[in-house]
mmCIF file of C-alpha atoms and ligand atoms in Angstrom:
data_model
loop_
_atom_site.group_PDB
_atom_site.id
_atom_site.type_symbol
_atom_site.label_atom_id
_atom_site.label_comp_id
_atom_site.label_asym_id
_atom_site.label_seq_id
_atom_site.Cartn_x
_atom_site.Cartn_y
_atom_site.Cartn_z
ATOM 1 C CA UNK A 1 40.834 392.031 -7.946
ATOM 2 C CA UNK A 2 41.775 391.540 -4.315
ATOM 3 C CA UNK A 3 43.253 394.939 -3.656
ATOM 4 C CA UNK A 4 41.415 397.163 -1.189
ATOM 5 C CA UNK A 5 38.512 394.693 -0.979
ATOM 6 C CA UNK A 6 38.672 394.518 2.859
ATOM 7 C CA UNK A 7 40.158 396.765 5.531
ATOM 8 C CA UNK A 8 43.157 395.124 7.196
ATOM 9 C CA UNK A 9 41.449 395.330 10.691
ATOM 10 C CA UNK A 10 38.903 392.770 9.625
ATOM 11 C CA UNK A 11 41.441 390.173 9.025
ATOM 12 C CA UNK A 12 43.141 390.982 12.392
ATOM 13 C CA UNK A 13 39.685 390.526 13.985
ATOM 14 C CA UNK A 14 39.169 387.285 12.178
ATOM 15 C CA UNK A 15 42.530 386.024 13.308
ATOM 16 C CA UNK A 16 41.697 386.500 16.965
ATOM 17 C CA UNK A 17 38.209 384.987 16.678
ATOM 18 C CA UNK A 18 39.952 381.917 15.389
ATOM 19 C CA UNK A 19 40.660 378.723 17.373
ATOM 20 C CA UNK A 20 44.198 377.887 18.066
ATOM 21 C CA UNK A 21 45.697 375.634 15.524
ATOM 22 C CA UNK A 22 48.066 373.101 17.025
ATOM 23 C CA UNK A 23 49.848 373.670 20.374
ATOM 24 C CA UNK A 24 47.059 371.850 22.256
ATOM 25 C CA UNK A 25 49.561 370.460 24.667
ATOM 26 C CA UNK A 26 50.570 373.971 25.682
ATOM 27 C CA UNK A 27 46.906 375.173 25.943
ATOM 28 C CA UNK A 28 46.044 372.011 27.979
ATOM 29 C CA UNK A 29 48.906 372.544 30.435
ATOM 30 C CA UNK A 30 48.115 376.402 30.911
ATOM 31 C CA UNK A 31 44.450 375.714 31.348
ATOM 32 C CA UNK A 32 45.163 372.998 33.869
ATOM 33 C CA UNK A 33 47.350 375.538 35.828
ATOM 34 C CA UNK A 34 44.520 378.113 35.782
ATOM 35 C CA UNK A 35 42.038 375.432 37.025
ATOM 36 C CA UNK A 36 44.454 374.320 39.810
ATOM 37 C CA UNK A 37 45.475 377.916 40.782
ATOM 38 C CA UNK A 38 49.032 377.003 40.265
ATOM 39 C CA UNK A 39 50.065 379.718 37.798
ATOM 40 C CA UNK A 40 53.630 380.996 37.473
ATOM 41 C CA UNK A 41 54.447 384.594 37.711
ATOM 42 C CA UNK A 42 56.258 384.550 34.377
ATOM 43 C CA UNK A 43 56.219 382.723 31.191
ATOM 44 C CA UNK A 44 58.295 382.539 28.062
ATOM 45 C CA UNK A 45 56.465 381.705 24.714
ATOM 46 C CA UNK A 46 59.141 381.058 22.157
ATOM 47 C CA UNK A 47 59.215 379.953 18.553
ATOM 48 C CA UNK A 48 59.499 381.260 14.975
ATOM 49 C CA UNK A 49 57.590 384.088 13.599
ATOM 50 C CA UNK A 50 53.964 383.092 12.792
ATOM 51 C CA UNK A 51 53.931 379.914 14.916
ATOM 52 C CA UNK A 52 51.280 381.346 17.151
ATOM 53 C CA UNK A 53 52.990 382.804 20.298
ATOM 54 C CA UNK A 54 50.954 385.921 20.560
ATOM 55 C CA UNK A 55 47.788 384.074 19.748
ATOM 56 C CA UNK A 56 48.555 381.551 22.610
ATOM 57 C CA UNK A 57 49.181 384.423 24.932
ATOM 58 C CA UNK A 58 45.903 386.164 24.079
ATOM 59 C CA UNK A 59 43.969 382.911 24.401
ATOM 60 C CA UNK A 60 45.633 382.056 27.793
ATOM 61 C CA UNK A 61 44.696 385.548 29.079
ATOM 62 C CA UNK A 62 41.124 385.110 27.963
ATOM 63 C CA UNK A 63 40.910 381.756 29.708
ATOM 64 C CA UNK A 64 42.433 383.537 32.790
ATOM 65 C CA UNK A 65 40.047 386.395 32.765
ATOM 66 C CA UNK A 66 36.847 385.018 31.256
ATOM 67 C CA UNK A 67 33.748 385.954 33.326
ATOM 68 C CA UNK A 68 31.706 383.123 32.037
ATOM 69 C CA UNK A 69 33.829 380.144 31.175
ATOM 70 C CA UNK A 70 32.166 377.040 29.776
ATOM 71 C CA UNK A 71 32.213 373.997 32.143
ATOM 72 C CA UNK A 72 35.088 371.608 32.086
ATOM 73 C CA UNK A 73 34.628 368.593 29.980
ATOM 74 C CA UNK A 74 36.640 365.465 30.917
ATOM 75 C CA UNK A 75 39.199 364.620 28.316
ATOM 76 C CA UNK A 76 38.913 367.869 26.467
ATOM 77 C CA UNK A 77 42.135 369.674 25.829
ATOM 78 C CA UNK A 78 42.587 373.358 25.380
ATOM 79 C CA UNK A 79 41.469 376.716 26.786
ATOM 80 C CA UNK A 80 37.985 377.332 28.247
ATOM 81 C CA UNK A 81 36.605 380.888 27.633
ATOM 82 C CA UNK A 82 33.277 382.139 26.236
ATOM 83 C CA UNK A 83 34.586 384.598 23.783
ATOM 84 C CA UNK A 84 31.673 386.784 24.388
ATOM 85 C CA UNK A 85 31.899 388.257 27.853
ATOM 86 C CA UNK A 86 33.228 391.813 28.411
ATOM 87 C CA UNK A 87 36.599 390.524 29.353
ATOM 88 C CA UNK A 88 36.994 388.110 26.366
ATOM 89 C CA UNK A 89 35.773 390.889 24.005
ATOM 90 C CA UNK A 90 38.153 393.566 25.308
ATOM 91 C CA UNK A 91 41.066 391.261 25.403
ATOM 92 C CA UNK A 92 40.524 390.377 21.783
ATOM 93 C CA UNK A 93 40.434 393.975 20.992
ATOM 94 C CA UNK A 94 43.431 394.828 23.037
ATOM 95 C CA UNK A 95 41.457 397.153 25.253
ATOM 96 C CA UNK A 96 41.130 395.291 28.406
ATOM 97 C CA UNK A 97 42.460 397.463 31.341
ATOM 98 C CA UNK A 98 44.279 394.573 33.057
ATOM 99 C CA UNK A 99 46.223 393.357 29.982
ATOM 100 C CA UNK A 100 49.045 395.406 28.638
ATOM 101 C CA UNK A 101 50.979 394.575 25.475
ATOM 102 C CA UNK A 102 54.538 395.924 25.608
ATOM 103 C CA UNK A 103 56.321 396.007 22.308
ATOM 104 C CA UNK A 104 58.611 398.041 20.143
ATOM 105 C CA UNK A 105 55.430 399.481 18.489
ATOM 106 C CA UNK A 106 53.984 400.392 21.857
ATOM 107 C CA UNK A 107 57.374 402.017 22.805
ATOM 108 C CA UNK A 108 57.536 403.926 19.602
ATOM 109 C CA UNK A 109 53.944 405.250 20.202
ATOM 110 C CA UNK A 110 54.800 406.293 23.814
ATOM 111 C CA UNK A 111 57.893 408.150 22.452
ATOM 112 C CA UNK A 112 56.345 409.859 19.450
ATOM 113 C CA UNK A 113 56.058 413.559 19.652
ATOM 114 C CA UNK A 114 58.512 416.468 19.362
ATOM 115 C CA UNK A 115 62.010 415.477 20.156
ATOM 116 C CA UNK A 116 61.394 411.695 20.191
ATOM 117 C CA UNK A 117 64.147 409.482 19.028
ATOM 118 C CA UNK A 118 63.488 407.232 16.121
ATOM 119 C CA UNK A 119 65.866 404.442 17.432
ATOM 120 C CA UNK A 120 63.312 401.741 18.199
ATOM 121 C CA UNK A 121 65.239 398.625 17.639
ATOM 122 C CA UNK A 122 65.419 397.660 21.376
ATOM 123 C CA UNK A 123 63.060 397.660 24.318
ATOM 124 C CA UNK A 124 64.652 400.429 26.341
ATOM 125 C CA UNK A 125 65.252 400.643 30.157
ATOM 126 C CA UNK A 126 62.758 403.511 30.375
ATOM 127 C CA UNK A 127 60.039 401.258 28.786
ATOM 128 C CA UNK A 128 60.748 398.518 31.267
ATOM 129 C CA UNK A 129 60.578 401.032 34.177
ATOM 130 C CA UNK A 130 57.236 402.272 32.813
ATOM 131 C CA UNK A 131 56.042 398.750 32.794
ATOM 132 C CA UNK A 132 57.346 398.158 36.368
ATOM 133 C CA UNK A 133 55.234 401.011 37.708
ATOM 134 C CA UNK A 134 52.185 399.325 36.176
ATOM 135 C CA UNK A 135 53.143 395.882 37.437
ATOM 136 C CA UNK A 136 53.042 397.032 41.026
ATOM 137 C CA UNK A 137 49.362 398.183 40.702
ATOM 138 C CA UNK A 138 46.489 395.963 41.629
ATOM 139 C CA UNK A 139 44.267 394.581 38.864
ATOM 140 C CA UNK A 140 41.026 396.484 38.264
ATOM 141 C CA UNK A 141 38.778 393.586 37.204
ATOM 142 C CA UNK A 142 40.679 390.411 36.430
ATOM 143 C CA UNK A 143 42.213 388.053 38.998
ATOM 144 C CA UNK A 144 45.667 389.109 37.611
ATOM 145 C CA UNK A 145 47.190 391.960 35.743
ATOM 146 C CA UNK A 146 48.910 390.585 32.636
ATOM 147 C CA UNK A 147 51.851 391.999 30.749
ATOM 148 C CA UNK A 148 52.598 390.462 27.284
ATOM 149 C CA UNK A 149 56.074 391.561 26.418
ATOM 150 C CA UNK A 150 56.601 391.190 22.684
ATOM 151 C CA UNK A 151 60.046 391.618 21.134
ATOM 152 C CA UNK A 152 61.486 390.480 24.515
ATOM 153 C CA UNK A 153 64.754 389.500 22.853
ATOM 154 C CA UNK A 154 65.491 393.060 21.846
ATOM 155 C CA UNK A 155 66.219 394.113 25.518
ATOM 156 C CA UNK A 156 69.864 394.985 25.987
ATOM 157 C CA UNK A 157 71.710 394.257 29.080
ATOM 158 C CA UNK A 158 70.655 397.319 31.201
ATOM 159 C CA UNK A 159 66.983 396.863 30.333
ATOM 160 C CA UNK A 160 67.163 393.070 30.844
ATOM 161 C CA UNK A 161 68.771 393.615 34.283
ATOM 162 C CA UNK A 162 65.985 396.103 35.285
ATOM 163 C CA UNK A 163 63.437 393.562 34.060
ATOM 164 C CA UNK A 164 65.141 390.844 36.096
ATOM 165 C CA UNK A 165 64.338 392.787 39.314
ATOM 166 C CA UNK A 166 60.617 392.454 38.665
ATOM 167 C CA UNK A 167 60.990 388.667 38.287
ATOM 168 C CA UNK A 168 63.019 388.393 41.511
ATOM 169 C CA UNK A 169 60.291 390.004 43.494
ATOM 170 C CA UNK A 170 57.082 389.317 41.519
ATOM 171 C CA UNK A 171 53.964 391.160 42.713
ATOM 172 C CA UNK A 172 51.425 388.497 43.680
ATOM 173 C CA UNK A 173 48.736 389.568 41.278
ATOM 174 C CA UNK A 174 50.911 390.088 38.196
ATOM 175 C CA UNK A 175 51.594 387.725 35.307
ATOM 176 C CA UNK A 176 54.205 388.338 32.716
ATOM 177 C CA UNK A 177 54.540 386.652 29.356
ATOM 178 C CA UNK A 178 57.678 387.132 27.349
ATOM 179 C CA UNK A 179 57.417 386.555 23.613
ATOM 180 C CA UNK A 180 60.531 385.730 21.569
ATOM 181 C CA UNK A 181 61.882 383.566 18.796
ATOM 182 C CA UNK A 182 64.124 381.436 21.034
ATOM 183 C CA UNK A 183 64.709 381.552 24.901
ATOM 184 C CA UNK A 184 68.347 381.474 24.013
ATOM 185 C CA UNK A 185 68.038 385.031 23.123
ATOM 186 C CA UNK A 186 67.165 386.094 26.632
ATOM 187 C CA UNK A 187 69.334 386.221 29.736
ATOM 188 C CA UNK A 188 69.687 382.866 31.433
ATOM 189 C CA UNK A 189 68.773 384.467 34.669
ATOM 190 C CA UNK A 190 65.519 385.695 33.169
ATOM 191 C CA UNK A 191 64.698 382.320 31.598
ATOM 192 C CA UNK A 192 65.326 380.402 34.877
ATOM 193 C CA UNK A 193 62.595 382.466 36.577
ATOM 194 C CA UNK A 194 59.980 381.673 33.920
ATOM 195 C CA UNK A 195 58.059 378.691 32.797
ATOM 196 C CA UNK A 196 59.127 378.118 29.130
ATOM 197 C CA UNK A 197 56.693 376.976 26.332
ATOM 198 C CA UNK A 198 58.737 376.371 23.226
ATOM 199 C CA UNK A 199 56.285 376.228 20.283
ATOM 200 C CA UNK A 200 57.251 373.791 17.668
ATOM 201 C CA UNK A 201 56.132 373.507 14.061
ATOM 202 C CA UNK A 202 52.449 372.488 13.512
ATOM 203 C CA UNK A 203 52.016 369.484 11.180
ATOM 204 C CA UNK A 204 51.280 370.628 7.634
ATOM 205 C CA UNK A 205 48.072 368.534 7.392
ATOM 206 C CA UNK A 206 46.691 370.125 10.668
ATOM 207 C CA UNK A 207 47.196 373.592 8.976
ATOM 208 C CA UNK A 208 45.691 372.448 5.756
ATOM 209 C CA UNK A 209 42.720 371.099 7.483
ATOM 210 C CA UNK A 210 42.320 374.232 9.595
ATOM 211 C CA UNK A 211 42.431 376.379 6.394
ATOM 212 C CA UNK A 212 39.739 374.223 4.742
ATOM 213 C CA UNK A 213 37.546 374.591 7.855
ATOM 214 C CA UNK A 214 37.906 378.312 7.374
ATOM 215 C CA UNK A 215 36.676 378.129 3.795
ATOM 216 C CA UNK A 216 39.829 377.701 1.721
ATOM 217 C CA UNK A 217 39.520 375.414 -1.303
ATOM 218 C CA UNK A 218 41.773 372.322 -1.287
ATOM 219 C CA UNK A 219 44.477 373.491 -3.572
ATOM 220 C CA UNK A 220 44.793 376.818 -1.854
ATOM 221 C CA UNK A 221 44.888 375.166 1.634
ATOM 222 C CA UNK A 222 47.487 372.738 0.377
ATOM 223 C CA UNK A 223 49.788 375.352 -1.117
ATOM 224 C CA UNK A 224 49.471 377.841 1.893
ATOM 225 C CA UNK A 225 50.069 374.986 4.385
ATOM 226 C CA UNK A 226 53.157 373.960 2.528
ATOM 227 C CA UNK A 227 54.547 377.600 2.292
ATOM 228 C CA UNK A 228 53.813 378.132 5.954
ATOM 229 C CA UNK A 229 56.363 375.476 7.013
ATOM 230 C CA UNK A 230 54.515 374.698 10.202
ATOM 231 C CA UNK A 231 53.521 378.240 11.003
ATOM 232 C CA UNK A 232 49.770 378.549 11.278
ATOM 233 C CA UNK A 233 49.957 382.398 11.819
ATOM 234 C CA UNK A 234 51.661 382.743 8.483
ATOM 235 C CA UNK A 235 49.069 380.549 6.661
ATOM 236 C CA UNK A 236 46.087 382.267 8.229
ATOM 237 C CA UNK A 237 47.344 385.829 7.487
ATOM 238 C CA UNK A 238 48.156 384.764 3.853
ATOM 239 C CA UNK A 239 44.572 383.343 3.548
ATOM 240 C CA UNK A 240 42.778 386.219 5.214
ATOM 241 C CA UNK A 241 44.702 389.015 3.686
ATOM 242 C CA UNK A 242 44.278 387.255 0.259
ATOM 243 C CA UNK A 243 48.050 387.712 -0.335
ATOM 244 C CA UNK A 244 48.351 384.109 -1.474
ATOM 245 C CA UNK A 245 48.082 384.980 -5.171
ATOM 246 C CA UNK A 246 51.457 386.736 -4.646
ATOM 247 C CA UNK A 247 52.885 383.336 -4.330
ATOM 248 C CA UNK A 248 52.626 382.761 -8.010
ATOM 249 C CA UNK A 249 54.219 386.123 -8.676
ATOM 250 C CA UNK A 250 56.980 385.189 -6.240
ATOM 251 C CA UNK A 251 57.717 381.848 -7.836
ATOM 252 C CA UNK A 252 57.914 383.597 -11.220
ATOM 253 C CA UNK A 253 60.183 386.334 -9.859
ATOM 254 C CA UNK A 254 62.566 383.813 -8.198
ATOM 255 C CA UNK A 255 62.653 381.864 -11.513
ATOM 256 C CA UNK A 256 63.596 384.940 -13.462
ATOM 257 C CA UNK A 257 66.314 385.767 -10.932
ATOM 258 C CA UNK A 258 67.793 382.343 -11.116
ATOM 259 C CA UNK A 259 67.738 382.517 -14.996
ATOM 260 C CA UNK A 260 69.355 385.845 -14.996
ATOM 261 C CA UNK A 261 72.038 384.929 -12.567
ATOM 262 C CA UNK A 262 73.219 382.231 -15.049
ATOM 263 C CA UNK A 263 72.561 384.297 -18.108
ATOM 264 C CA UNK A 264 75.187 386.081 -20.263
ATOM 265 C CA UNK A 265 75.219 389.827 -20.991
ATOM 266 C CA UNK A 266 72.977 389.600 -24.060
ATOM 267 C CA UNK A 267 70.221 387.914 -22.238
ATOM 268 C CA UNK A 268 70.538 390.352 -19.385
ATOM 269 C CA UNK A 269 70.222 393.424 -21.724
ATOM 270 C CA UNK A 270 67.229 391.758 -23.457
ATOM 271 C CA UNK A 271 65.503 391.277 -20.033
ATOM 272 C CA UNK A 272 66.219 394.822 -19.175
ATOM 273 C CA UNK A 273 64.602 395.917 -22.408
ATOM 274 C CA UNK A 274 61.613 393.709 -21.631
ATOM 275 C CA UNK A 275 61.222 395.500 -18.308
ATOM 276 C CA UNK A 276 61.252 398.882 -20.143
ATOM 277 C CA UNK A 277 58.456 397.729 -22.227
ATOM 278 C CA UNK A 278 56.449 396.471 -19.222
ATOM 279 C CA UNK A 279 57.092 399.780 -17.508
ATOM 280 C CA UNK A 280 56.020 401.763 -20.534
ATOM 281 C CA UNK A 281 52.810 399.691 -20.582
ATOM 282 C CA UNK A 282 51.537 401.520 -17.438
ATOM 283 C CA UNK A 283 48.836 400.115 -15.198
ATOM 284 C CA UNK A 284 49.126 396.504 -14.274
ATOM 285 C CA UNK A 285 52.156 395.853 -16.469
ATOM 286 C CA UNK A 286 53.971 398.706 -14.846
ATOM 287 C CA UNK A 287 52.911 397.448 -11.476
ATOM 288 C CA UNK A 288 54.359 394.048 -12.232
ATOM 289 C CA UNK A 289 57.833 395.647 -12.535
ATOM 290 C CA UNK A 290 57.521 397.080 -8.937
ATOM 291 C CA UNK A 291 56.173 393.781 -7.569
ATOM 292 C CA UNK A 292 58.993 391.932 -9.149
ATOM 293 C CA UNK A 293 61.695 394.336 -7.688
ATOM 294 C CA UNK A 294 60.108 393.989 -4.184
ATOM 295 C CA UNK A 295 60.167 390.206 -4.391
ATOM 296 C CA UNK A 296 63.814 390.316 -5.541
ATOM 297 C CA UNK A 297 64.720 392.501 -2.753
ATOM 298 C CA UNK A 298 63.043 390.117 -0.294
ATOM 299 C CA UNK A 299 65.039 387.279 -1.913
ATOM 300 C CA UNK A 300 68.378 388.970 -1.423
ATOM 301 C CA UNK A 301 67.474 389.797 2.121
ATOM 302 C CA UNK A 302 66.882 386.170 2.586
ATOM 303 C CA UNK A 303 70.271 385.324 0.952
ATOM 304 C CA UNK A 304 71.915 387.673 3.526
ATOM 305 C CA UNK A 305 70.114 385.934 6.458
ATOM 306 C CA UNK A 306 71.012 382.504 5.198
ATOM 307 C CA UNK A 307 74.615 383.662 4.616
ATOM 308 C CA UNK A 308 74.629 384.713 8.303
ATOM 309 C CA UNK A 309 73.221 381.458 9.482
ATOM 310 C CA UNK A 310 69.835 382.953 10.238
ATOM 311 C CA UNK A 311 67.802 381.117 7.602
ATOM 312 C CA UNK A 312 65.032 380.617 10.102
ATOM 313 C CA UNK A 313 64.223 384.229 9.804
ATOM 314 C CA UNK A 314 63.929 384.105 6.109
ATOM 315 C CA UNK A 315 60.682 385.048 4.427
ATOM 316 C CA UNK A 316 60.878 382.355 1.742
ATOM 317 C CA UNK A 317 60.908 379.418 4.183
ATOM 318 C CA UNK A 318 59.940 376.920 1.637
ATOM 319 C CA UNK A 319 62.980 377.858 -0.547
ATOM 320 C CA UNK A 320 65.726 377.490 1.981
ATOM 321 C CA UNK A 321 67.551 374.784 -0.275
ATOM 322 C CA UNK A 322 67.591 377.185 -3.259
ATOM 323 C CA UNK A 323 68.713 380.004 -1.027
ATOM 324 C CA UNK A 324 71.567 377.910 0.475
ATOM 325 C CA UNK A 325 72.682 376.619 -2.939
ATOM 326 C CA UNK A 326 72.982 380.272 -4.182
ATOM 327 C CA UNK A 327 74.686 381.453 -0.989
ATOM 328 C CA UNK A 328 77.317 378.735 -1.420
ATOM 329 C CA UNK A 329 78.235 380.409 -4.673
ATOM 330 C CA UNK A 330 78.130 384.056 -3.581
ATOM 331 C CA UNK A 331 80.438 386.325 -1.487
ATOM 332 C CA UNK A 332 79.155 388.458 1.251
ATOM 333 C CA UNK A 333 80.178 391.569 -0.651
ATOM 334 C CA UNK A 334 78.151 390.605 -3.716
ATOM 335 C CA UNK A 335 75.009 390.077 -1.499
ATOM 336 C CA UNK A 336 75.448 393.404 0.144
ATOM 337 C CA UNK A 337 76.033 395.184 -3.156
ATOM 338 C CA UNK A 338 72.968 393.706 -4.740
ATOM 339 C CA UNK A 339 70.857 394.813 -1.737
ATOM 340 C CA UNK A 340 72.151 398.287 -2.176
ATOM 341 C CA UNK A 341 71.503 398.287 -5.875
ATOM 342 C CA UNK A 342 68.009 396.870 -5.598
ATOM 343 C CA UNK A 343 67.168 399.371 -2.797
ATOM 344 C CA UNK A 344 68.379 402.147 -5.048
ATOM 345 C CA UNK A 345 66.467 400.938 -8.052
ATOM 346 C CA UNK A 346 63.369 400.609 -5.952
ATOM 347 C CA UNK A 347 63.512 404.301 -4.817
ATOM 348 C CA UNK A 348 64.238 405.327 -8.428
ATOM 349 C CA UNK A 349 61.176 403.481 -9.661
ATOM 350 C CA UNK A 350 59.282 405.056 -6.753
ATOM 351 C CA UNK A 351 60.195 408.484 -8.201
ATOM 352 C CA UNK A 352 58.935 407.149 -11.571
ATOM 353 C CA UNK A 353 62.302 406.984 -13.233
ATOM 354 C CA UNK A 354 62.637 404.586 -16.119
ATOM 355 C CA UNK A 355 63.891 401.156 -15.178
ATOM 356 C CA UNK A 356 66.338 401.652 -18.057
ATOM 357 C CA UNK A 357 68.248 403.966 -15.798
ATOM 358 C CA UNK A 358 67.388 402.226 -12.564
ATOM 359 C CA UNK A 359 67.794 398.553 -13.547
ATOM 360 C CA UNK A 360 69.940 398.528 -16.715
ATOM 361 C CA UNK A 361 73.166 399.254 -14.779
ATOM 362 C CA UNK A 362 72.115 396.704 -12.282
ATOM 363 C CA UNK A 363 71.841 393.915 -14.800
ATOM 364 C CA UNK A 364 74.919 394.931 -16.849
ATOM 365 C CA UNK A 365 77.367 395.785 -14.153
ATOM 366 C CA UNK A 366 76.340 394.495 -10.762
ATOM 367 C CA UNK A 367 74.356 391.268 -10.893
ATOM 368 C CA UNK A 368 76.826 388.483 -10.069
ATOM 369 C CA UNK A 369 77.288 385.512 -12.465
ATOM 370 C CA UNK A 370 76.743 382.136 -11.138
HETATM 371 ZN ZN1 LIG B 1 34.455 385.119 28.389
#
C-alpha cells in the first residue's frame, strides 16, 4: 500500500528541512568559526554512509550564507540560519549559484552525450580542473563560494595531486568541503591542509526520539533506530521513503537463506517448488519472489564485503555478527559464485523465465552447504 504513494523528491525535500540529528559539537564549532570569521579554506567531513555528512555540509553552508540569521542565544549550540531567505531556500534545493556540489553523479551528467565514457567510478582530473576554474571566480552573492566534493575518496593519484594544488594556494573567498567515509582514504597531504570533522555514530536513543518527533510511532522509531546503527540519515530515509516495511521481508529472507544453507537436497528441492508456486501465483506472490531474490543478493554482497574486511560498508549493519559467522564457514570462491548465480537468476526472472529454470539449478548445484 506504500508503493508510489509519494514522489521521491518529497522525501528529499523533507530530509533537508529537517534539523540535524546529533553532531551538535560539530555544528557548534563550525558556527563559532563563522561568527568569529575564522573559517578554514578546506574541511573534511568523514564518517559512514548515512551518518549525516552531506546534511552537515548543507547546514554549514546555510549558516554561512543566510541573509537573515536568527540572533545568537547564549549557550545554544548548533547552526543559526533562517531556512526561509533566498540563500537558505536555494541551497536546500541545490540551486544556489555560490554553492557547487561535485560528485560522481555530477561528473556523469557533465560527460553524458555522444561519445561519453561510462567509467565513472572515480572523480577524474578533468572534473577537478573544471572545479578549479570555478574556484578561482569570485562569489556572486555569498561571502564565499563553496564547493562540496562528494565521493572525494574516489580521486586517484593524478586527480588528487591536481586537487592538492588548489589547497596549496586557496583563493581567499572559496571554501571546500570534502566528503568521504574516512580521512584515511585521502592523501595525507590533502588531509593536513583541511580541518577534519570525523562524524561518529549518533546514540540510538537520540535517533529514536528524533523519529518520534517526526511522527513515527514508538515501535517503528525503535526498530529503525536500532537498524540504523547510529546513522540518522539511514533512519530518516527509511522512515520518509516508507521502506521500513521491507525490514520484515528482509528478516524473513535472511531466515530462509540460513535455513537453506543448512538444509539437505530434499528440503532445497521442496523450497524451489514452493517458489515456483509463488511465481505462478502472479501479482503480489510473484513480486515476493523478486523481492526475496533482491534481498539475498544484498546479503551475499554483504558477505563479500565482510570477507574483505569492509563490513562497515555492508547494508545489513545490524546483522554483522550473522554475516561474520557465515563468512567464517565460506570460501571466497563460494561467495563469488553465489553472487554470479543470483545475478543470473535475477536477470532471468526479469525476463519472466520460471524460477524453476533460474533458481532450481542454484539450489541444487550451487548453494554451499554449511
Ligand atoms: Zn536564511
